Amino acid sequence: MSSECLHWIAECAYILGVTPDGPAIRRVRKAQKMSLRTLQELTGFDRGYLSRMERGQIRRSADHRVRTIADALQVKPAAITQEEKP
């Protein structure tokens, strides 16, 4: 990772990660009548990790993880993330 990359946050957002919206993830999953076990199978992520994310215990996550969850839930990543508050 180059220090120059940190100056171009728009291009290197993966370094910073994103803030997942755990309750939104849970709402979408339950609305689809999907179990955590099924979400685990679709994403390849540990069920405990997914549960902690839904409970808001994971405050930052790599962008690719959130995109993988969004793909499994068939929603846009923006539907399951929170905007940063200054």
XYZ file of N, CA and C in Angstrom:
258
model
N 0.855 -1.175 0.000
C 0.000 0.000 0.000
C 0.895 1.230 0.000
N 0.648 2.119 -0.903
C 1.459 3.326 -0.970
C 0.804 4.434 -0.157
N 1.619 5.309 0.396
C 1.071 6.436 1.159
C 0.294 7.373 0.244
N 0.667 7.408 -1.026
C -0.038 8.249 -1.986
C -1.508 7.838 -2.088
N -1.766 6.553 -1.984
C -3.129 6.039 -2.103
C -4.049 6.652 -1.050
N -3.532 6.932 0.127
C -4.361 7.489 1.186
C -4.862 8.885 0.859
N -4.213 9.564 -0.065
C -4.655 10.898 -0.459
C -5.833 10.843 -1.428
N -6.082 9.705 -1.984
C -7.163 9.545 -2.965
C -8.213 8.617 -2.395
N -8.884 9.083 -1.364
C -9.834 8.245 -0.641
C -10.937 7.724 -1.556
N -11.404 8.496 -2.497
C -12.465 8.028 -3.389
C -12.033 6.798 -4.162
N -10.768 6.743 -4.539
C -10.279 5.603 -5.301
C -9.847 4.454 -4.409
N -9.585 4.723 -3.157
C -9.042 3.707 -2.255
C -9.942 3.502 -1.045
N -11.235 3.613 -1.207
C -12.169 3.504 -0.086
C -12.065 2.163 0.622
N -11.614 1.136 -0.076
C -11.502 -0.172 0.544
C -10.560 -0.160 1.734
N -9.640 0.777 1.782
C -8.711 0.882 2.903
C -9.473 1.262 4.161
N -10.426 2.151 4.026
C -11.167 2.643 5.169
C -12.306 1.725 5.585
N -12.858 0.984 4.666
C -14.003 0.132 4.960
C -15.293 0.930 4.979
N -16.364 0.248 5.347
C -17.677 0.875 5.399
C -18.335 0.531 6.727
N -19.380 1.266 7.049
C -20.125 1.030 8.275
C -21.397 0.258 7.925
N -21.427 -1.040 8.267
C -22.629 -1.800 7.960
C -23.788 -1.397 8.872
N -25.001 -1.444 8.364
C -26.214 -1.171 9.137
C -26.808 -2.521 9.517
N -26.389 -3.026 10.669
C -26.790 -4.351 11.118
C -28.293 -4.576 11.157
N -29.057 -3.657 11.782
C -30.504 -3.846 11.800
C -31.118 -3.907 10.398
N -30.569 -3.149 9.453
C -31.074 -3.189 8.074
C -30.777 -4.547 7.451
N -29.591 -5.073 7.710
C -29.246 -6.403 7.191
C -30.226 -7.436 7.733
N -30.486 -7.380 9.030
C -31.420 -8.326 9.650
C -32.823 -8.178 9.068
N -33.288 -6.919 8.899
C -34.642 -6.696 8.352
C -34.771 -7.290 6.952
N -33.780 -7.039 6.118
C -33.826 -7.552 4.745
C -33.797 -9.079 4.763
N -32.902 -9.627 5.565
C -32.780 -11.091 5.632
C -34.086 -11.730 6.092
N -34.682 -11.182 7.151
C -35.933 -11.746 7.680
C -37.102 -11.532 6.715
N -37.114 -10.396 6.025
C -38.177 -10.142 5.044
C -38.138 -11.179 3.926
N -36.946 -11.680 3.653
C -36.790 -12.710 2.624
C -36.928 -14.116 3.195
N -37.259 -14.188 4.504
C -37.402 -15.469 5.202
C -36.121 -16.307 5.072
N -34.993 -15.608 5.197
C -33.687 -16.247 5.074
C -33.083 -16.422 6.462
N -32.561 -17.575 6.731
C -31.900 -17.819 8.012
C -30.453 -17.323 7.960
N -29.873 -17.170 9.139
C -28.451 -16.821 9.199
C -27.617 -17.928 8.567
N -28.051 -19.158 8.762
C -27.327 -20.293 8.173
C -27.305 -20.179 6.644
N -28.422 -19.795 6.054
C -28.479 -19.628 4.604
C -27.582 -18.475 4.162
N -27.623 -17.356 4.903
C -26.753 -16.224 4.565
C -25.292 -16.643 4.686
N -24.983 -17.446 5.676
C -23.628 -17.972 5.829
C -23.226 -18.792 4.600
N -24.117 -19.643 4.148
C -23.822 -20.485 2.980
C -23.631 -19.646 1.717
N -24.445 -18.595 1.578
C -24.361 -17.756 0.380
C -23.125 -16.866 0.357
N -22.670 -16.451 1.548
C -21.539 -15.524 1.618
C -20.208 -16.198 1.915
N -20.260 -17.327 2.599
C -19.028 -17.976 3.046
C -18.490 -17.380 4.336
N -19.230 -16.446 4.950
C -18.803 -15.820 6.193
C -19.328 -16.617 7.380
N -18.585 -16.601 8.458
C -18.964 -17.289 9.686
C -20.295 -16.752 10.212
N -21.151 -17.649 10.678
C -22.461 -17.246 11.181
C -22.325 -16.305 12.388
N -21.328 -16.547 13.234
C -21.096 -15.669 14.380
C -20.745 -14.259 13.936
N -19.927 -14.150 12.891
C -19.560 -12.843 12.342
C -20.809 -12.133 11.826
N -21.647 -12.849 11.084
C -22.868 -12.254 10.539
C -23.802 -11.816 11.660
N -23.912 -12.625 12.701
C -24.766 -12.284 13.834
C -24.255 -11.041 14.551
N -22.940 -10.960 14.768
C -22.370 -9.770 15.405
C -22.593 -8.534 14.547
N -22.496 -8.708 13.232
C -22.736 -7.577 12.335
C -24.181 -7.111 12.461
N -25.121 -8.030 12.461
C -26.531 -7.657 12.578
C -26.831 -6.971 13.911
N -26.134 -7.335 14.956
C -26.350 -6.733 16.274
C -25.587 -5.433 16.454
N -24.871 -4.989 15.427
C -24.156 -3.722 15.481
C -22.829 -3.781 16.201
N -22.320 -4.978 16.432
C -21.047 -5.119 17.133
C -19.852 -4.980 16.204
N -20.091 -4.993 14.913
C -19.022 -4.772 13.937
C -19.271 -3.410 13.323
N -18.408 -2.470 13.692
C -18.625 -1.076 13.292
C -18.021 -0.726 11.948
N -16.996 -1.442 11.550
C -16.362 -1.212 10.252
C -16.155 -2.569 9.605
N -16.366 -2.629 8.325
C -16.167 -3.870 7.594
C -15.570 -3.537 6.231
N -14.804 -4.454 5.724
C -14.234 -4.264 4.393
C -15.363 -4.143 3.377
N -15.167 -3.271 2.433
C -16.161 -3.021 1.396
C -16.584 -4.313 0.694
N -15.627 -5.193 0.408
C -15.981 -6.419 -0.315
C -16.883 -7.327 0.519
N -16.755 -7.295 1.830
C -17.638 -8.110 2.673
C -19.080 -7.602 2.602
N -19.233 -6.292 2.684
C -20.580 -5.720 2.614
C -21.189 -5.969 1.236
N -20.373 -5.850 0.194
C -20.887 -6.133 -1.160
C -21.305 -7.598 -1.293
N -20.565 -8.502 -0.690
C -20.906 -9.920 -0.744
C -22.242 -10.176 -0.046
N -22.442 -9.548 1.102
C -23.709 -9.695 1.830
C -24.849 -9.086 1.023
N -24.625 -7.910 0.460
C -25.657 -7.259 -0.360
C -26.028 -8.137 -1.554
N -25.039 -8.731 -2.197
C -25.311 -9.622 -3.332
C -26.152 -10.810 -2.886
N -25.814 -11.388 -1.740
C -26.562 -12.546 -1.236
C -28.007 -12.173 -0.919
N -28.199 -10.939 -0.429
C -29.548 -10.467 -0.098
C -30.252 -9.848 -1.298
N -29.543 -9.717 -2.401
C -30.063 -9.134 -3.637
C -30.552 -7.697 -3.441
N -29.699 -6.909 -2.743
C -29.967 -5.486 -2.560
C -28.699 -4.716 -2.909
N -28.840 -3.417 -3.071
C -27.666 -2.571 -3.300
C -26.931 -2.393 -1.973
N -25.610 -2.289 -1.993
C -24.849 -2.095 -0.753
C -25.348 -0.901 0.072
N -25.810 0.165 -0.588
C -26.303 1.337 0.143
C -27.490 1.000 1.044
N -28.225 -0.054 0.714
C -29.375 -0.442 1.523
C -28.968 -1.048 2.859
N -27.710 -1.470 2.982
C -27.291 -2.119 4.227
C -26.041 -1.471 4.840
N -25.822 -0.184 4.502
C -24.714 0.552 5.093
C -25.222 1.860 5.678
N -24.400 2.422 6.560
C -24.718 3.702 7.162
C -23.758 4.741 6.623
N -24.254 5.944 6.455
C -23.370 7.037 6.048
C -22.588 7.481 7.270
N -21.338 7.857 7.017
C -20.502 8.362 8.100
C -21.032 9.707 8.568
N -21.083 9.883 9.884
C -21.473 11.153 10.445
C -20.224 11.864 10.949
N -20.054 13.125 10.624
C -18.850 13.852 11.037
C -18.759 14.006 12.539
